[in-house]
Amino acid sequence: VLTGHGTVPDAVECMRLGAYTFLTKPVDAADLAPVLTQAARPLAPEVGHELVGESDATRQLRRLLDRLAEADEPVLLTGETGTGKEVAARRLHQASRRAEQPFLAVNMACLPRDLVESELFGHARGAFTGADRRKAGLFEEVQGGTLFLDEVAELPLEHQAKLLRVLETSTFRSVGENRERAFHGRLVAATHQDLLGLVREGRFREDLYYRLQVLPLELPALRQRRDDIVPIARHWLARVAHEPMAFTPEAESCLLAHDWPGNVREVVNLSRRVSLFAERGRVDAALVSRMLAANPFPAPGHAVPPPAESPDAVEEISLEALEKRHIQRLLAHHHNITRVARILQINRRTLQRKLRAWGIDPDQVGGP
C-alpha cells in the first residue's frame, strides 16, 4: 500500500488485511523498486508441506499427521490463525496414498454466498442466468485427491446439509442436475473458530459438527513451541531474502521475547519485511524491534476492532506508544535493563530515561 496520508492505525489495518507492506509518500524510486520486486516473488514453500521446527510439539504433530494420513475419514484441523493449518493439510495429503492426485484448497470466507454451491458442487448448463456451459465443482475436480475446506465455519447454514450428505454418502449433485456424482476424494476441514460454540448458537449444524469431529487435530500456537521460533525465522529469512542474510544473536533474543499472536504467518511477514531493510546481510535487534513495534496482529482471543466509519473516530496510536509497548514486553521477558538496552542497541542511560518518562521506576525492573 502506497499512500500520502498514512497513520499507524491505517498501517495496522492494511497489514491485517494482507498488505505486503505499507509505505507513505514521498518514496524514492530506488527504494520502491526492491520492495516491488520482493513482493512479487512467489513463496512456493508457503504452499508446500514443510513443518519447520524440532520442538517436542512439532515432532508430535508430524507423527500425528503421518498416522492420520493412513485413514480416509475426514480430518478437522483447529487452532489459532496462522498456525499452519493448510501446511498441515498438505502434509496429510503428501503422506497419504493420494499424494499423486490433486490437492485443492478453498477458503470458505472468501467465497461469495451466492457462488458457494456452484464452486463446491458445480452446475449444469442453464442452471441459472449466465450458466452457458457446465462447470465442474471442487468435489468433482479433486478426483481421488484431497479437498481442503479452510474456514469451514463460514460455510452458509443452507449449504451445510449438502456437505453433510457428501460425508455420509460420498455422493453429491451439481446445481441444476438430478444425477448423483461420486466423490472419491478425502475431505480436510479447518477453522480457528469454536465450532461447538457455533452449534450452540445455531450457526453450525450439530450433525455436521460430529461428522467432522471423527479425526480432530488441534495445531499448537507458536508460543507453545518456543524452541521453533528462531529456526522458523531463519528458515523464512533464507527463503525470502534476495541475498545471504542472518539475524544477529541480539535480534534472535528479540524474536524469543515476542509472543507471536499471529503465529507462523506473523514470522513470515516479519522475515519478508526485515529482508528488505537489512543492511549488509545483517538483521539486527533494532530493525526487528521496529518491525515488531508496528505489529498488526491482535493478542490471542482479542479481535482487531473494525475500521471506524469516520477518520475522526479512529484512535491515533503514536510511535512512542508502540515503542513503549515493545520495550515493556522485552523487560517482562528479560528482567534486565542492561540486556534490553543491548538488544535495542541503545545506551543503558537512554533506556532508563525513557522508562522514567513513562512513569516506570528502572530500579523496580530488575537487573543492573
Coordinates of C-alpha atoms in Angstrom, one line a residue:
V1 CA 0.0 0.0 0.0
L2 CA 1.4 3.4 -1.0
T3 CA -0.4 6.5 0.4
G4 CA 0.2 10.1 1.1
H5 CA -2.0 10.1 4.2
G6 CA -0.9 7.1 6.3
T7 CA -1.3 6.7 10.0
V8 CA -0.3 3.9 12.3
P9 CA -3.9 2.6 12.6
D10 CA -4.1 2.6 8.8
A11 CA -0.9 0.6 8.5
V12 CA -2.1 -1.9 11.2
E13 CA -5.4 -2.5 9.4
C14 CA -3.8 -2.8 5.9
M15 CA -1.3 -5.4 7.2
R16 CA -4.0 -7.3 9.0
L17 CA -6.0 -7.5 5.7
G18 CA -3.0 -8.9 3.9
A19 CA -1.0 -6.0 2.5
Y20 CA 2.7 -6.9 1.9
T21 CA 3.9 -3.5 3.3
F22 CA 2.7 0.0 4.0
L23 CA 4.6 3.0 2.6
T24 CA 3.9 6.7 2.8
K25 CA 4.8 9.3 0.2
P26 CA 7.2 10.5 -0.9
V27 CA 9.0 7.3 -1.8
D28 CA 12.3 7.3 -3.7
A29 CA 12.0 5.0 -6.8
A30 CA 15.3 3.4 -5.9
D31 CA 13.8 2.3 -2.6
L32 CA 10.5 1.3 -4.1
A33 CA 11.9 -1.0 -6.8
P34 CA 13.3 -3.7 -4.4
V35 CA 10.1 -3.7 -2.4
L36 CA 8.0 -4.3 -5.5
T37 CA 10.4 -7.0 -6.7
Q38 CA 10.4 -8.8 -3.4
A39 CA 6.6 -8.6 -3.0
A40 CA 6.1 -10.1 -6.5
R41 CA 8.3 -13.1 -5.7
P42 CA 6.3 -16.3 -5.3
L43 CA 6.6 -18.1 -2.0
A44 CA 6.4 -21.7 -3.0
P45 CA 7.3 -23.1 0.4
E46 CA 4.2 -21.3 1.8
V47 CA 2.1 -23.7 -0.1
G48 CA 4.3 -26.7 0.5
H49 CA 4.0 -29.3 3.2
E50 CA 7.0 -28.3 5.4
L51 CA 6.6 -28.2 9.1
V52 CA 9.7 -26.3 10.3
G53 CA 10.9 -26.9 13.8
E54 CA 12.2 -29.7 16.0
S55 CA 10.4 -29.0 19.3
D56 CA 8.6 -31.8 21.0
A57 CA 5.3 -30.3 20.0
T58 CA 6.3 -30.1 16.3
R59 CA 7.7 -33.7 16.3
Q60 CA 4.5 -34.9 17.8
L61 CA 2.4 -33.0 15.3
R62 CA 4.3 -34.7 12.4
R63 CA 3.8 -38.1 13.9
L64 CA 0.0 -37.5 14.3
L65 CA -0.3 -36.2 10.8
D66 CA 1.5 -39.1 9.3
R67 CA -0.7 -41.5 11.3
L68 CA -3.9 -39.7 10.2
A69 CA -2.7 -39.8 6.6
E70 CA -3.3 -43.6 6.6
A71 CA -7.0 -43.1 7.1
D72 CA -9.7 -42.0 4.7
E73 CA -12.0 -40.3 7.2
P74 CA -12.4 -36.5 7.2
V75 CA -9.9 -34.6 9.4
L76 CA -10.8 -31.4 11.2
L77 CA -7.8 -29.1 11.9
T78 CA -8.3 -26.4 14.6
G79 CA -6.0 -23.8 16.1
E80 CA -5.3 -20.1 16.0
T81 CA -5.0 -18.1 12.8
G82 CA -1.5 -18.5 11.3
T83 CA -0.6 -21.8 12.9
G84 CA -0.2 -23.5 9.5
K85 CA -3.4 -25.4 9.0
E86 CA -3.0 -25.5 5.2
V87 CA 0.6 -26.7 5.6
A88 CA -0.6 -29.5 7.8
A89 CA -3.3 -30.4 5.3
R90 CA -0.8 -30.6 2.6
R91 CA 1.5 -32.8 4.7
L92 CA -1.5 -35.1 5.3
H93 CA -2.0 -35.3 1.5
Q94 CA 1.6 -35.9 0.7
A95 CA 1.9 -38.6 3.3
S96 CA -1.2 -40.4 2.0
R97 CA -1.8 -42.8 -0.8
R98 CA -3.5 -39.9 -2.6
A99 CA -0.2 -38.0 -3.0
E100 CA -0.2 -38.4 -6.8
Q101 CA -3.7 -37.0 -7.0
P102 CA -4.8 -33.3 -6.8
F103 CA -4.7 -31.2 -3.7
L104 CA -7.3 -28.5 -3.9
A105 CA -7.8 -25.8 -1.3
V106 CA -10.6 -23.2 -0.9
N107 CA -11.2 -20.6 1.8
M108 CA -14.9 -20.5 2.6
A109 CA -14.6 -17.0 4.0
C110 CA -13.5 -15.8 0.5
L111 CA -16.4 -17.3 -1.4
P112 CA -19.4 -15.1 -2.1
R113 CA -22.5 -16.7 -0.6
D114 CA -24.3 -17.0 -4.0
L115 CA -21.3 -18.8 -5.5
V116 CA -20.6 -21.4 -2.8
E117 CA -22.8 -24.2 -4.1
S118 CA -21.6 -23.8 -7.7
E119 CA -17.9 -23.6 -6.6
L120 CA -18.1 -26.7 -4.4
F121 CA -20.5 -28.9 -6.4
G122 CA -20.6 -27.4 -9.9
H123 CA -23.6 -26.6 -12.0
A124 CA -25.3 -27.7 -15.2
R125 CA -25.7 -25.7 -18.3
G126 CA -28.7 -23.4 -17.9
A127 CA -28.9 -24.0 -14.2
F128 CA -29.1 -20.2 -13.7
T129 CA -28.8 -17.0 -15.6
G130 CA -25.3 -16.8 -17.1
A131 CA -24.6 -20.6 -16.8
D132 CA -23.9 -21.0 -20.5
R133 CA -21.9 -24.2 -20.0
R134 CA -21.5 -27.0 -17.5
K135 CA -19.0 -26.3 -14.7
A136 CA -17.3 -29.0 -12.5
G137 CA -17.1 -28.1 -8.8
L138 CA -14.2 -28.8 -6.5
F139 CA -15.7 -32.1 -5.2
E140 CA -15.6 -33.4 -8.8
E141 CA -12.2 -31.8 -9.8
V142 CA -10.4 -33.2 -6.8
Q143 CA -10.9 -36.8 -8.2
G144 CA -9.2 -39.1 -5.9
G145 CA -7.2 -36.4 -4.1
T146 CA -7.7 -34.2 -1.1
L147 CA -10.1 -31.3 -0.8
F148 CA -9.1 -28.7 1.9
L149 CA -12.0 -26.5 3.1
D150 CA -10.4 -23.7 5.1
E151 CA -12.6 -21.7 7.5
V152 CA -15.3 -24.3 7.2
A153 CA -17.2 -22.4 9.9
E154 CA -18.0 -19.7 7.3
L155 CA -20.0 -22.2 5.2
P156 CA -23.5 -20.8 5.0
L157 CA -26.0 -22.8 7.0
E158 CA -28.1 -23.6 3.9
H159 CA -25.2 -25.4 2.3
Q160 CA -24.1 -27.4 5.3
A161 CA -26.7 -30.1 4.8
K162 CA -25.2 -30.7 1.3
L163 CA -21.7 -31.1 2.7
L164 CA -23.0 -33.5 5.4
R165 CA -24.6 -35.6 2.6
V166 CA -21.2 -35.8 0.8
L167 CA -19.6 -37.0 4.0
E168 CA -22.3 -39.6 4.7
T169 CA -22.9 -41.0 1.2
S170 CA -19.8 -39.9 -0.8
T171 CA -22.1 -38.5 -3.4
F172 CA -23.3 -35.0 -4.5
R173 CA -25.4 -33.3 -7.0
S174 CA -24.4 -30.3 -9.2
V175 CA -26.7 -27.3 -9.3
G176 CA -29.4 -28.0 -11.9
E177 CA -28.7 -31.7 -12.2
N178 CA -30.7 -34.7 -11.0
R179 CA -28.0 -37.3 -11.2
E180 CA -25.7 -38.2 -8.3
R181 CA -22.0 -38.0 -8.8
A182 CA -19.5 -39.9 -6.7
F183 CA -16.9 -38.2 -4.5
H184 CA -13.7 -40.3 -4.4
G185 CA -11.5 -37.9 -2.5
R186 CA -10.8 -37.1 1.1
L187 CA -12.0 -34.0 2.9
V188 CA -9.8 -32.0 5.3
A189 CA -11.6 -29.1 7.0
A190 CA -10.1 -26.3 9.2
T191 CA -11.2 -23.5 11.4
H192 CA -9.9 -21.1 14.0
Q193 CA -13.4 -20.7 15.5
D194 CA -15.1 -22.6 18.3
L195 CA -17.4 -24.9 16.3
L196 CA -19.2 -26.2 19.3
G197 CA -20.0 -22.7 20.4
L198 CA -21.4 -22.0 16.9
V199 CA -23.5 -25.2 17.2
R200 CA -25.0 -23.8 20.5
E201 CA -25.7 -20.5 18.7
G202 CA -27.5 -22.3 15.9
R203 CA -24.9 -21.1 13.3
F204 CA -23.4 -24.6 12.6
R205 CA -25.2 -27.9 12.2
E206 CA -24.7 -30.3 15.1
D207 CA -24.8 -33.4 12.9
L208 CA -22.1 -31.9 10.6
Y209 CA -20.0 -30.9 13.6
Y210 CA -19.9 -34.5 14.9
R211 CA -19.3 -35.9 11.4
L212 CA -16.2 -33.6 11.0
Q213 CA -15.1 -34.4 14.6
V214 CA -14.1 -38.0 13.7
L215 CA -10.4 -37.2 13.4
P216 CA -9.9 -33.8 15.1
L217 CA -6.4 -32.3 15.5
E218 CA -5.5 -29.0 17.2
L219 CA -2.4 -27.3 16.0
P220 CA -0.3 -25.7 18.7
A221 CA 0.3 -21.9 18.8
L222 CA 3.9 -20.8 18.2
R223 CA 4.2 -19.5 21.8
Q224 CA 3.5 -23.1 22.9
R225 CA 6.6 -24.3 20.9
R226 CA 9.0 -21.5 21.6
D227 CA 12.0 -23.7 20.6
D228 CA 10.8 -23.4 17.0
I229 CA 10.7 -19.6 16.8
V230 CA 14.3 -18.9 15.8
P231 CA 14.5 -21.9 13.4
I232 CA 11.3 -20.8 11.7
A233 CA 12.5 -17.2 11.4
R234 CA 15.9 -18.4 10.0
H235 CA 14.2 -20.7 7.5
W236 CA 11.9 -18.0 6.2
L237 CA 14.6 -15.3 6.1
A238 CA 16.7 -17.7 3.9
R239 CA 13.7 -18.3 1.7
V240 CA 12.6 -14.7 1.1
A241 CA 15.9 -12.7 1.2
H242 CA 17.5 -11.8 -2.2
E243 CA 21.0 -12.2 -0.7
P244 CA 22.6 -14.2 2.1
M245 CA 21.2 -12.8 5.3
A246 CA 21.1 -13.7 9.0
F247 CA 19.7 -12.5 12.4
T248 CA 22.2 -11.3 15.0
P249 CA 22.1 -13.0 18.4
E250 CA 20.5 -9.9 19.8
A251 CA 17.9 -9.9 17.1
E252 CA 17.1 -13.6 17.9
S253 CA 16.6 -12.6 21.5
C254 CA 14.0 -10.1 20.4
L255 CA 12.3 -12.9 18.5
L256 CA 12.2 -15.1 21.5
A257 CA 10.8 -12.3 23.7
H258 CA 7.8 -11.8 21.4
D259 CA 4.6 -13.8 21.9
W260 CA 3.7 -14.1 18.2
P261 CA -0.1 -13.8 18.3
G262 CA -0.1 -14.1 14.5
N263 CA 1.9 -17.4 14.8
V264 CA 3.9 -18.6 11.8
R265 CA 2.2 -16.2 9.5
E266 CA 3.5 -13.3 11.6
V267 CA 7.0 -14.7 11.4
V268 CA 6.8 -15.0 7.6
N269 CA 5.6 -11.4 7.4
L270 CA 8.4 -10.2 9.6
S271 CA 11.0 -12.1 7.6
R272 CA 9.8 -10.5 4.4
R273 CA 9.9 -7.0 5.8
V274 CA 13.3 -7.2 7.5
S275 CA 14.8 -8.8 4.4
L276 CA 14.0 -5.5 2.5
F277 CA 15.6 -3.2 5.0
A278 CA 18.5 -5.1 6.5
E279 CA 22.0 -3.8 5.6
R280 CA 25.0 -5.9 4.5
G281 CA 23.1 -9.1 5.1
R282 CA 22.7 -8.4 8.9
V283 CA 19.3 -8.3 10.6
D284 CA 20.0 -6.5 13.9
A285 CA 17.9 -6.1 17.0
A286 CA 17.0 -2.5 16.2
L287 CA 15.4 -3.5 12.9
V288 CA 13.5 -6.4 14.4
S289 CA 12.3 -4.2 17.3
R290 CA 11.0 -1.5 14.9
M291 CA 9.1 -4.1 12.9
L292 CA 7.6 -5.8 15.9
A293 CA 6.6 -2.4 17.4
A294 CA 4.2 -2.0 14.4
N295 CA 2.8 -5.5 15.0
P296 CA -0.6 -5.7 13.3
F297 CA -1.6 -9.0 14.9
P298 CA -4.0 -8.9 17.9
A299 CA -3.3 -10.9 21.0
P300 CA -4.9 -14.3 21.1
G301 CA -8.6 -14.0 21.8
H302 CA -8.7 -10.3 21.1
A303 CA -10.1 -9.3 17.7
V304 CA -8.8 -6.2 15.9
P305 CA -11.7 -3.7 16.0
P306 CA -13.2 -2.9 12.6
P307 CA -12.1 0.4 11.0
A308 CA -14.0 3.4 12.1
E309 CA -16.6 4.8 9.8
S310 CA -15.1 8.3 10.1
P311 CA -11.3 9.2 10.3
D312 CA -12.2 11.4 13.3
A313 CA -13.4 8.4 15.2
V314 CA -10.0 6.5 14.8
E315 CA -7.9 6.4 17.9
E316 CA -4.4 7.6 16.9
I317 CA -1.6 5.4 18.2
S318 CA 1.8 7.2 18.4
L319 CA 5.0 5.5 17.6
E320 CA 6.2 6.3 21.1
A321 CA 3.3 4.2 22.5
L322 CA 4.2 1.3 20.2
E323 CA 7.9 1.7 21.3
K324 CA 6.8 1.7 24.9
R325 CA 4.7 -1.5 24.4
H326 CA 7.7 -3.4 22.9
I327 CA 10.2 -2.3 25.5
Q328 CA 7.8 -3.3 28.2
R329 CA 7.5 -6.7 26.6
L330 CA 11.3 -7.1 26.4
L331 CA 11.7 -6.1 30.1
A332 CA 9.0 -8.6 31.1
H333 CA 10.9 -11.3 29.4
H334 CA 14.5 -10.5 30.4
H335 CA 14.1 -8.6 33.7
N336 CA 17.4 -6.9 33.0
I337 CA 17.8 -3.3 31.8
T338 CA 21.4 -3.8 30.6
R339 CA 20.3 -6.8 28.5
V340 CA 17.3 -5.0 27.0
A341 CA 19.4 -1.9 26.2
R342 CA 21.9 -4.1 24.4
I343 CA 19.1 -5.8 22.4
L344 CA 17.7 -2.4 21.4
Q345 CA 21.2 -1.1 20.7
I346 CA 20.8 2.0 22.8
N347 CA 22.6 3.3 25.8
R348 CA 21.5 2.0 29.2
R349 CA 21.0 5.5 30.5
T350 CA 18.8 6.3 27.4
L351 CA 16.6 3.4 28.3
Q352 CA 16.4 4.4 31.9
R353 CA 15.5 7.9 30.8
K354 CA 12.7 6.6 28.6
L355 CA 11.3 4.5 31.5
R356 CA 11.3 7.4 33.9
A357 CA 9.4 9.5 31.2
W358 CA 6.8 6.8 31.1
G359 CA 6.5 6.7 34.9
I360 CA 8.4 3.4 35.3
D361 CA 11.0 3.2 38.0
P362 CA 14.1 1.5 36.5
D363 CA 15.1 0.2 39.9
Q364 CA 11.9 -1.9 40.1
V365 CA 12.5 -3.6 36.7
G366 CA 15.3 -5.9 38.0
G367 CA 18.8 -6.5 36.9
P368 CA 21.7 -3.9 36.7

